């Protein structure tokens, strides 16, 4: 009998050993998937850095170049507004298009066509050619939005603010370094043309980086696990070009890129209609009000400092660079801050918006330049945190099934703010140099009231879905 007992126990022990081996294999595969995801995210940080590094090399030099071509101030202003108008109408369509054809092809298309625009800018010897060169950039320069949508597809909702903050920080570093390099190159003869060609080359390099991202590596690394189990969430994302967030998301395949253009347009319009019919107006209104408030703060910053405190524009430039550097630091610190708030995006957004409102009020009522420095120091943190949190709130409340569309609509809302803010600033400055920041305080306060009035919906984590999903 004892021997029979041992014989009966052997199959059970073998089964347990097999289960342990299966768990080890699943653990190793999960670790491999996690490592591949981390590599992919780090590559996207490099994409964001190169994007803003190239753009910030050229943008500060554009007004000087178009005036050197003989354009009047009015013509220069109209051409400058052309980019914002095209961004306003194209943001939503391109973001929605990325949901349909996939992030890989849409991101590559936007990078390459933007590169074409900057190449044409490098050949612009007349005002007409300059205006033509702004068209492909104005329509397709949505690389950062698509990259953020891809990051949203890759990471969990809990980790999204952390990853978004780091992506913004990496992009911010490029925005700080770019003007320095561009200003140095502009000192040479034909410097603007050289800078434009270098920017176009950087975008081509970025396109090569996106093409070489570990899409195939992750597909290969997870293929065996998909065949055996088919339950690993990251494997599902990689087999669908990395834009499935969960099993409730619709399957998107690479063949969508080769669908009829009319089918793609019809699908885009259907998804935009779903956004318009959803109950997300208050989220976008909060984004609009806070965007206009921050733009009003910066609209007459240099002029107001000179009129109020007699400081030179150089000091204002240093102060803005200082704030940009602090904004990059805030992006890297967003992870510990979100953990401190228990990953409650709504509460963090509410507190950062309130802090922004108070700091702009402090700037508007400042009696010394040191109060301005103090407000700028903390404002760099609150605005960086607020920008990241409003994106996360859009995706949380609206759902991840159409992250590209949601981010595109958000960009269009911000573009409207960029068009309206200069007009409001000009009117407010007729009364006082403190008029624009005072109006910004009022708009930020309205945004805070709206957030408080809709607290229940914001805290429900995705209770508001698109009606066509």
Short mmCIF file of C-alpha atoms in Angstrom, two decimals:
data_model
loop_
_atom_site.label_atom_id
_atom_site.label_comp_id
_atom_site.label_asym_id
_atom_site.label_seq_id
_atom_site.Cartn_x
_atom_site.Cartn_y
_atom_site.Cartn_z
CA UNK A 1 0.00 0.00 0.00
CA UNK A 2 2.72 2.59 0.71
CA UNK A 3 4.22 1.88 -2.72
CA UNK A 4 0.83 2.37 -4.39
CA UNK A 5 0.47 5.69 -2.54
CA UNK A 6 3.82 6.89 -3.82
CA UNK A 7 2.87 5.74 -7.33
CA UNK A 8 -0.38 7.68 -7.12
CA UNK A 9 1.44 10.82 -5.99
CA UNK A 10 3.93 10.77 -8.87
CA UNK A 11 1.47 11.93 -11.59
CA UNK A 12 0.36 14.82 -9.36
CA UNK A 13 3.97 15.88 -8.79
CA UNK A 14 4.65 15.70 -12.53
CA UNK A 15 1.60 17.84 -13.20
CA UNK A 16 2.77 20.40 -10.67
CA UNK A 17 6.22 20.43 -12.27
CA UNK A 18 4.64 20.99 -15.68
CA UNK A 19 2.54 23.82 -14.28
CA UNK A 20 5.62 25.42 -12.74
CA UNK A 21 7.49 25.11 -16.05
CA UNK A 22 4.54 26.71 -17.86
CA UNK A 23 4.51 29.56 -15.35
CA UNK A 24 8.25 30.06 -15.84
CA UNK A 25 7.81 30.14 -19.61
CA UNK A 26 4.95 32.64 -19.29
CA UNK A 27 7.05 34.76 -16.96
CA UNK A 28 9.98 34.77 -19.37
CA UNK A 29 7.72 35.65 -22.28
CA UNK A 30 6.04 38.43 -20.30
CA UNK A 31 9.46 39.79 -19.36
CA UNK A 32 10.50 39.71 -23.01
CA UNK A 33 7.31 41.54 -24.02
CA UNK A 34 7.86 44.14 -21.31
CA UNK A 35 11.46 44.70 -22.41
CA UNK A 36 10.37 45.04 -26.05
CA UNK A 37 7.69 47.55 -25.05
CA UNK A 38 10.24 49.57 -23.07
CA UNK A 39 12.60 49.64 -26.08
CA UNK A 40 9.77 50.82 -28.29
CA UNK A 41 8.82 53.62 -25.89
CA UNK A 42 12.43 54.82 -25.62
CA UNK A 43 12.65 54.95 -29.42
CA UNK A 44 9.54 57.13 -29.47
CA UNK A 45 11.22 59.49 -26.99
CA UNK A 46 14.02 59.89 -29.57
CA UNK A 47 11.41 60.54 -32.29
CA UNK A 48 9.89 63.36 -30.20
CA UNK A 49 13.31 64.87 -29.47
CA UNK A 50 14.40 64.91 -33.12
CA UNK A 51 11.04 66.31 -34.24
CA UNK A 52 11.10 69.43 -32.08
CA UNK A 53 14.87 69.82 -32.41
CA UNK A 54 14.51 70.15 -36.19
CA UNK A 55 11.45 72.40 -36.06
CA UNK A 56 12.87 74.77 -33.44
CA UNK A 57 15.99 75.26 -35.57
CA UNK A 58 13.94 76.85 -38.35
CA UNK A 59 10.85 78.48 -36.83
CA UNK A 60 12.63 81.39 -35.02
CA UNK A 61 14.31 82.37 -38.32
CA UNK A 62 11.22 82.32 -40.54
CA UNK A 63 9.97 85.88 -39.91
CA UNK A 64 13.38 87.33 -40.70
CA UNK A 65 13.63 85.26 -43.88
CA UNK A 66 10.22 86.17 -45.29
CA UNK A 67 10.87 89.86 -44.65
CA UNK A 68 14.21 89.54 -46.43
CA UNK A 69 12.25 88.27 -49.44
CA UNK A 70 10.38 91.59 -49.56
CA UNK A 71 7.11 90.62 -47.86
CA UNK A 72 5.22 93.32 -45.97
CA UNK A 73 4.22 92.88 -42.34
CA UNK A 74 0.65 92.12 -43.42
CA UNK A 75 1.68 89.45 -45.93
CA UNK A 76 4.07 87.92 -43.40
CA UNK A 77 1.23 87.80 -40.85
CA UNK A 78 -1.17 86.16 -43.31
CA UNK A 79 1.36 83.48 -44.28
CA UNK A 80 2.17 82.94 -40.62
CA UNK A 81 -1.54 82.42 -39.89
CA UNK A 82 -1.83 79.99 -42.81
CA UNK A 83 -0.03 77.29 -40.83
CA UNK A 84 -2.36 77.64 -37.83
CA UNK A 85 -5.48 77.52 -40.01
CA UNK A 86 -4.33 74.36 -41.80
CA UNK A 87 -3.45 72.75 -38.47
CA UNK A 88 -6.92 73.63 -37.19
CA UNK A 89 -8.67 71.69 -39.94
CA UNK A 90 -6.18 68.88 -40.46
CA UNK A 91 -5.50 67.84 -36.85
CA UNK A 92 -8.75 65.94 -36.39
CA UNK A 93 -8.66 64.32 -39.85
CA UNK A 94 -5.05 63.14 -39.60
CA UNK A 95 -5.56 61.86 -36.05
CA UNK A 96 -8.65 59.94 -37.11
CA UNK A 97 -6.82 58.66 -40.21
CA UNK A 98 -4.13 57.22 -37.93
CA UNK A 99 -6.85 55.24 -36.11
CA UNK A 100 -7.92 53.74 -39.44
CA UNK A 101 -4.69 52.92 -41.29
CA UNK A 102 -2.50 52.36 -38.25
CA UNK A 103 0.12 54.43 -36.46
CA UNK A 104 3.10 53.13 -38.40
CA UNK A 105 2.02 54.22 -41.88
CA UNK A 106 0.38 57.46 -40.77
CA UNK A 107 3.43 58.46 -38.72
CA UNK A 108 5.78 57.70 -41.61
CA UNK A 109 3.60 59.64 -44.05
CA UNK A 110 3.47 62.69 -41.78
CA UNK A 111 7.23 62.68 -41.18
CA UNK A 112 8.15 62.31 -44.85
CA UNK A 113 5.69 64.94 -46.08
CA UNK A 114 6.85 67.35 -43.37
CA UNK A 115 10.40 66.73 -44.56
CA UNK A 116 9.27 67.66 -48.07
CA UNK A 117 7.82 70.91 -46.72
CA UNK A 118 11.07 71.90 -45.01
CA UNK A 119 13.03 70.94 -48.14
CA UNK A 120 10.81 73.29 -50.17
CA UNK A 121 11.38 75.93 -47.50
CA UNK A 122 15.10 75.60 -48.15
CA UNK A 123 14.50 76.44 -51.82
CA UNK A 124 12.12 79.35 -51.18
CA UNK A 125 13.64 82.33 -52.95
CA UNK A 126 10.27 84.11 -53.37
CA UNK A 127 7.32 84.83 -51.09
CA UNK A 128 5.12 82.52 -53.20
CA UNK A 129 7.49 79.55 -52.78
CA UNK A 130 7.69 80.29 -49.07
CA UNK A 131 3.89 80.12 -48.79
CA UNK A 132 3.75 76.89 -50.86
CA UNK A 133 6.34 75.26 -48.58
CA UNK A 134 4.10 75.81 -45.56
CA UNK A 135 1.23 73.76 -47.03
CA UNK A 136 2.58 70.19 -46.54
CA UNK A 137 3.89 71.10 -43.10
CA UNK A 138 0.61 72.71 -42.07
CA UNK A 139 -1.42 69.71 -43.20
CA UNK A 140 0.82 66.83 -42.08
CA UNK A 141 2.93 68.12 -39.17
CA UNK A 142 1.09 65.97 -36.61
CA UNK A 143 3.95 63.64 -35.78
CA UNK A 144 3.86 64.40 -32.05
CA UNK A 145 0.12 63.76 -31.80
CA UNK A 146 0.39 60.40 -33.56
CA UNK A 147 3.38 59.47 -31.39
CA UNK A 148 1.31 60.24 -28.28
CA UNK A 149 -1.55 58.12 -29.63
CA UNK A 150 0.91 55.28 -30.19
CA UNK A 151 2.23 55.65 -26.64
CA UNK A 152 -1.35 55.53 -25.39
CA UNK A 153 -1.82 52.26 -27.30
CA UNK A 154 1.34 50.74 -25.84
CA UNK A 155 1.08 51.52 -22.14
CA UNK A 156 -1.55 50.96 -19.50
CA UNK A 157 -3.87 53.71 -18.34
CA UNK A 158 -2.03 53.80 -15.01
CA UNK A 159 1.37 54.43 -16.65
CA UNK A 160 0.12 56.80 -19.35
CA UNK A 161 0.72 60.14 -17.52
CA UNK A 162 4.27 59.05 -16.65
CA UNK A 163 5.13 58.05 -20.23
CA UNK A 164 3.44 61.13 -21.71
CA UNK A 165 5.35 63.36 -19.30
CA UNK A 166 8.67 61.83 -20.27
CA UNK A 167 7.81 62.12 -23.96
CA UNK A 168 7.03 65.82 -23.49
CA UNK A 169 10.28 66.24 -21.56
CA UNK A 170 12.33 64.62 -24.34
CA UNK A 171 10.59 66.82 -26.91
CA UNK A 172 11.20 69.85 -24.71
CA UNK A 173 14.94 69.18 -24.66
CA UNK A 174 14.90 69.31 -28.45
CA UNK A 175 12.95 72.57 -28.35
CA UNK A 176 15.59 74.10 -26.06
CA UNK A 177 18.61 72.99 -28.11
CA UNK A 178 17.18 73.65 -31.57
CA UNK A 179 17.11 77.49 -31.48
CA UNK A 180 20.72 77.56 -30.29
CA UNK A 181 21.91 75.47 -33.25
CA UNK A 182 19.67 77.34 -35.69
CA UNK A 183 20.89 80.72 -34.46
CA UNK A 184 24.50 79.63 -34.87
CA UNK A 185 23.92 78.38 -38.44
CA UNK A 186 22.05 81.58 -39.35
CA UNK A 187 25.25 83.57 -38.84
CA UNK A 188 26.73 82.06 -42.01
CA UNK A 189 25.91 83.21 -45.54
CA UNK A 190 22.78 81.44 -46.73
CA UNK A 191 22.31 80.17 -43.19
CA UNK A 192 18.52 79.95 -43.39
CA UNK A 193 18.65 77.70 -46.45
CA UNK A 194 21.26 75.46 -44.82
CA UNK A 195 19.20 75.28 -41.63
CA UNK A 196 16.06 74.31 -43.60
CA UNK A 197 17.91 71.54 -45.46
CA UNK A 198 19.34 70.24 -42.17
CA UNK A 199 15.83 70.25 -40.68
CA UNK A 200 14.54 68.28 -43.68
CA UNK A 201 17.41 65.82 -43.22
CA UNK A 202 16.55 65.43 -39.53
CA UNK A 203 12.99 64.55 -40.49
CA UNK A 204 14.29 61.98 -42.98
CA UNK A 205 16.43 60.55 -40.18
CA UNK A 206 13.36 60.45 -37.98
CA UNK A 207 11.47 58.60 -40.71
CA UNK A 208 14.25 56.03 -40.88
CA UNK A 209 14.09 55.65 -37.11
CA UNK A 210 10.34 55.05 -37.22
CA UNK A 211 10.79 52.51 -40.02
CA UNK A 212 13.44 50.70 -37.96
CA UNK A 213 11.41 50.69 -34.75
CA UNK A 214 11.18 47.15 -33.32
CA UNK A 215 7.80 46.37 -34.87
CA UNK A 216 9.07 43.10 -36.40
CA UNK A 217 11.12 42.29 -33.31
CA UNK A 218 8.08 42.44 -31.09
CA UNK A 219 5.97 40.48 -33.55
CA UNK A 220 8.66 37.78 -33.74
CA UNK A 221 9.27 37.77 -30.01
CA UNK A 222 5.60 37.21 -29.25
CA UNK A 223 4.52 34.99 -32.15
CA UNK A 224 5.14 31.74 -30.29
CA UNK A 225 3.25 32.95 -27.27
CA UNK A 226 0.32 34.03 -29.44
CA UNK A 227 0.17 30.63 -31.05
CA UNK A 228 0.28 28.80 -27.72
CA UNK A 229 -1.92 30.97 -25.58
CA UNK A 230 -3.15 34.07 -27.41
CA UNK A 231 -3.79 35.81 -24.12
CA UNK A 232 -0.87 38.20 -23.74
CA UNK A 233 -2.20 41.74 -24.21
CA UNK A 234 1.02 43.15 -25.61
CA UNK A 235 1.25 40.33 -28.14
CA UNK A 236 -2.22 41.23 -29.37
CA UNK A 237 -1.12 44.83 -29.79
CA UNK A 238 2.01 43.92 -31.72
CA UNK A 239 0.13 41.60 -34.10
CA UNK A 240 -2.26 44.44 -34.97
CA UNK A 241 0.49 46.98 -35.65
CA UNK A 242 0.50 47.94 -31.98
CA UNK A 243 -2.78 49.84 -31.91
CA UNK A 244 -5.15 47.58 -30.00
CA UNK A 245 -5.61 48.76 -26.43
CA UNK A 246 -7.82 45.95 -25.19
CA UNK A 247 -9.96 43.09 -26.46
CA UNK A 248 -12.88 45.52 -26.80
CA UNK A 249 -10.95 47.61 -29.35
CA UNK A 250 -11.71 46.92 -32.99
CA UNK A 251 -9.05 45.06 -34.95
CA UNK A 252 -7.03 47.31 -37.25
CA UNK A 253 -4.77 45.73 -39.85
CA UNK A 254 -2.06 47.10 -42.07
CA UNK A 255 -4.20 46.40 -45.15
CA UNK A 256 -6.41 49.34 -44.10
CA UNK A 257 -3.72 51.60 -45.51
CA UNK A 258 -4.48 50.30 -49.00
CA UNK A 259 -8.25 50.74 -48.80
CA UNK A 260 -10.02 53.05 -51.21
CA UNK A 261 -9.49 56.72 -50.27
CA UNK A 262 -13.25 57.22 -50.31
CA UNK A 263 -13.72 54.41 -47.78
CA UNK A 264 -11.05 55.97 -45.55
CA UNK A 265 -12.68 59.42 -45.82
CA UNK A 266 -16.11 57.96 -44.99
CA UNK A 267 -14.67 56.18 -41.96
CA UNK A 268 -12.92 59.37 -40.82
CA UNK A 269 -16.16 61.35 -41.07
CA UNK A 270 -18.03 58.65 -39.15
CA UNK A 271 -15.51 58.74 -36.31
CA UNK A 272 -15.53 62.55 -36.19
CA UNK A 273 -19.33 62.43 -36.00
CA UNK A 274 -18.98 60.07 -33.05
CA UNK A 275 -16.80 62.63 -31.28
CA UNK A 276 -19.24 65.44 -32.06
CA UNK A 277 -22.20 63.43 -30.73
CA UNK A 278 -20.45 62.33 -27.55
CA UNK A 279 -20.69 64.17 -24.26
CA UNK A 280 -17.09 65.40 -24.29
CA UNK A 281 -17.72 69.11 -24.85
CA UNK A 282 -16.76 70.07 -21.30
CA UNK A 283 -13.37 68.29 -21.51
CA UNK A 284 -12.45 70.12 -24.70
CA UNK A 285 -13.83 73.39 -23.29
CA UNK A 286 -11.51 73.05 -20.29
CA UNK A 287 -8.60 72.45 -22.64
CA UNK A 288 -9.58 75.46 -24.74
CA UNK A 289 -9.91 77.82 -21.76
CA UNK A 290 -6.63 76.76 -20.17
CA UNK A 291 -4.81 76.95 -23.52
CA UNK A 292 -6.04 80.50 -24.14
CA UNK A 293 -5.15 81.47 -20.56
CA UNK A 294 -1.56 80.27 -20.93
CA UNK A 295 -1.24 81.87 -24.40
CA UNK A 296 -2.49 85.17 -22.97
CA UNK A 297 0.15 84.95 -20.26
CA UNK A 298 2.93 84.64 -22.83
CA UNK A 299 1.36 86.89 -25.50
CA UNK A 300 2.86 90.18 -24.29
CA UNK A 301 5.39 88.80 -21.81
CA UNK A 302 8.46 90.58 -23.19
CA UNK A 303 6.68 93.88 -23.83
CA UNK A 304 4.95 93.88 -20.44
CA UNK A 305 8.20 93.26 -18.56
CA UNK A 306 9.80 96.18 -20.38
CA UNK A 307 6.86 98.53 -19.69
CA UNK A 308 6.28 97.48 -16.09
CA UNK A 309 9.81 96.89 -14.81
CA UNK A 310 12.11 98.37 -17.44
CA UNK A 311 13.93 95.08 -18.13
CA UNK A 312 15.50 94.36 -21.50
CA UNK A 313 14.15 91.75 -23.95
CA UNK A 314 17.31 89.71 -23.39
CA UNK A 315 16.33 89.16 -19.75
CA UNK A 316 12.85 88.07 -20.84
CA UNK A 317 14.43 85.60 -23.26
CA UNK A 318 16.59 84.13 -20.51
CA UNK A 319 13.56 83.88 -18.25
CA UNK A 320 11.56 82.01 -20.90
CA UNK A 321 14.46 79.62 -21.53
CA UNK A 322 14.69 79.06 -17.77
CA UNK A 323 10.96 78.23 -17.68
CA UNK A 324 11.35 75.82 -20.62
CA UNK A 325 14.15 73.98 -18.81
CA UNK A 326 11.99 73.69 -15.69
CA UNK A 327 9.15 72.37 -17.85
CA UNK A 328 11.43 69.56 -19.05
CA UNK A 329 12.27 68.75 -15.43
CA UNK A 330 8.57 68.71 -14.57
CA UNK A 331 7.98 66.15 -17.32
CA UNK A 332 10.49 63.75 -15.79
CA UNK A 333 9.02 64.30 -12.29
CA UNK A 334 5.47 63.56 -13.40
CA UNK A 335 5.78 59.88 -12.42
CA UNK A 336 6.41 60.50 -8.70
CA UNK A 337 3.77 63.24 -8.70
CA UNK A 338 1.08 60.96 -10.16
CA UNK A 339 1.97 58.26 -7.64
CA UNK A 340 1.61 60.86 -4.88
CA UNK A 341 -1.91 61.55 -6.17
CA UNK A 342 -2.73 57.86 -6.40
CA UNK A 343 -2.96 58.12 -10.23
CA UNK A 344 -6.02 60.36 -9.91
CA UNK A 345 -5.72 62.42 -13.10
CA UNK A 346 -8.78 64.56 -12.40
CA UNK A 347 -7.56 65.72 -8.98
CA UNK A 348 -4.05 66.41 -10.29
CA UNK A 349 -5.47 68.43 -13.21
CA UNK A 350 -7.76 70.38 -10.90
CA UNK A 351 -4.94 71.26 -8.52
CA UNK A 352 -2.48 72.16 -11.31
CA UNK A 353 -5.10 74.37 -13.01
CA UNK A 354 -5.87 76.11 -9.72
CA UNK A 355 -2.16 76.61 -9.12
CA UNK A 356 -1.77 78.02 -12.65
CA UNK A 357 -4.63 80.46 -12.06
CA UNK A 358 -3.08 81.68 -8.78
CA UNK A 359 0.39 82.05 -10.32
CA UNK A 360 -0.89 84.07 -13.30
CA UNK A 361 -2.72 86.29 -10.79
CA UNK A 362 0.55 86.70 -8.89
CA UNK A 363 2.30 87.71 -12.12
CA UNK A 364 -0.46 90.20 -13.03
CA UNK A 365 -0.21 91.87 -9.61
CA UNK A 366 3.59 91.63 -9.24
CA UNK A 367 5.31 94.74 -7.88
CA UNK A 368 8.88 93.56 -8.54
CA UNK A 369 10.69 91.49 -11.11
CA UNK A 370 11.49 88.85 -8.51
CA UNK A 371 7.79 88.09 -8.06
CA UNK A 372 7.69 87.50 -11.82
CA UNK A 373 10.65 85.12 -11.57
CA UNK A 374 8.93 83.28 -8.70
CA UNK A 375 5.65 82.90 -10.59
CA UNK A 376 7.46 81.78 -13.77
CA UNK A 377 9.37 79.13 -11.80
CA UNK A 378 6.29 77.38 -10.46
CA UNK A 379 4.18 78.10 -13.53
CA UNK A 380 6.56 75.99 -15.61
CA UNK A 381 5.68 72.99 -13.41
CA UNK A 382 1.92 73.58 -13.24
CA UNK A 383 1.45 74.14 -16.98
CA UNK A 384 3.53 71.10 -17.94
CA UNK A 385 1.57 68.89 -15.55
CA UNK A 386 -1.73 70.38 -16.73
CA UNK A 387 -0.99 69.76 -20.43
CA UNK A 388 -0.20 66.12 -19.76
CA UNK A 389 -3.20 65.59 -17.49
CA UNK A 390 -5.74 67.08 -19.90
CA UNK A 391 -4.59 64.66 -22.62
CA UNK A 392 -4.87 61.76 -20.19
CA UNK A 393 -8.34 62.93 -19.14
CA UNK A 394 -9.47 63.09 -22.78
CA UNK A 395 -8.37 59.49 -23.34
CA UNK A 396 -9.79 58.29 -20.03
CA UNK A 397 -13.23 59.88 -20.42
CA UNK A 398 -13.50 59.36 -24.18
CA UNK A 399 -12.07 55.85 -24.30
CA UNK A 400 -8.93 54.54 -26.00
CA UNK A 401 -10.68 53.10 -29.06
CA UNK A 402 -10.15 56.36 -30.97
CA UNK A 403 -7.12 57.85 -29.28
CA UNK A 404 -5.82 59.39 -32.51
CA UNK A 405 -9.15 61.09 -33.18
CA UNK A 406 -9.38 62.43 -29.62
CA UNK A 407 -5.84 63.80 -29.70
CA UNK A 408 -6.52 65.34 -33.13
CA UNK A 409 -9.65 67.10 -31.88
CA UNK A 410 -7.66 68.34 -28.88
CA UNK A 411 -5.02 69.77 -31.20
CA UNK A 412 -7.74 71.51 -33.24
CA UNK A 413 -9.14 73.03 -30.05
CA UNK A 414 -5.68 74.32 -29.14
CA UNK A 415 -5.29 75.73 -32.67
CA UNK A 416 -8.51 77.71 -32.20
CA UNK A 417 -7.00 79.07 -29.00
CA UNK A 418 -3.86 80.14 -30.88
CA UNK A 419 -6.02 82.05 -33.35
CA UNK A 420 -8.22 83.74 -30.72
CA UNK A 421 -5.58 84.50 -28.06
CA UNK A 422 -3.66 87.20 -30.05
CA UNK A 423 -6.95 89.02 -30.74
CA UNK A 424 -7.98 88.94 -27.07
CA UNK A 425 -4.49 89.99 -26.03
CA UNK A 426 -4.51 93.00 -28.34
CA UNK A 427 -7.88 94.16 -26.99
CA UNK A 428 -6.82 93.66 -23.37
CA UNK A 429 -3.55 95.54 -23.88
CA UNK A 430 -5.52 98.63 -24.87
CA UNK A 431 -6.49 98.95 -21.21
CA UNK A 432 -3.31 97.87 -19.41
CA UNK A 433 -0.12 95.81 -19.80
CA UNK A 434 -1.66 93.59 -17.12
CA UNK A 435 -4.82 93.16 -19.18
CA UNK A 436 -3.91 89.86 -20.93
CA UNK A 437 -2.84 88.00 -17.73
CA UNK A 438 -5.89 89.38 -15.89
CA UNK A 439 -8.15 87.99 -18.61
CA UNK A 440 -6.18 84.72 -18.40
CA UNK A 441 -7.01 84.47 -14.69
CA UNK A 442 -10.72 84.84 -15.46
CA UNK A 443 -10.64 82.13 -18.14
CA UNK A 444 -8.69 79.74 -15.93
CA UNK A 445 -11.21 80.29 -13.14
CA UNK A 446 -14.08 79.38 -15.49
CA UNK A 447 -12.23 76.18 -16.43
CA UNK A 448 -11.84 75.29 -12.75
CA UNK A 449 -15.58 75.84 -12.18
CA UNK A 450 -16.41 73.54 -15.12
CA UNK A 451 -14.13 70.82 -13.74
CA UNK A 452 -15.79 71.04 -10.33
CA UNK A 453 -19.26 70.91 -11.88
CA UNK A 454 -18.38 67.69 -13.79
CA UNK A 455 -16.41 65.97 -11.06
CA UNK A 456 -18.58 62.85 -11.09
CA UNK A 457 -18.05 62.21 -14.80
CA UNK A 458 -14.29 62.80 -14.67
CA UNK A 459 -13.91 60.39 -11.77
CA UNK A 460 -15.97 57.64 -13.48
CA UNK A 461 -12.98 56.63 -15.70
CA UNK A 462 -14.37 56.17 -19.17
CA UNK A 463 -18.11 56.25 -18.55
CA UNK A 464 -18.52 58.51 -21.58
CA UNK A 465 -17.84 56.56 -24.76
CA UNK A 466 -18.11 57.52 -28.39
CA UNK A 467 -21.56 56.84 -29.71
CA UNK A 468 -20.36 55.08 -32.84
CA UNK A 469 -18.16 52.60 -30.99
#
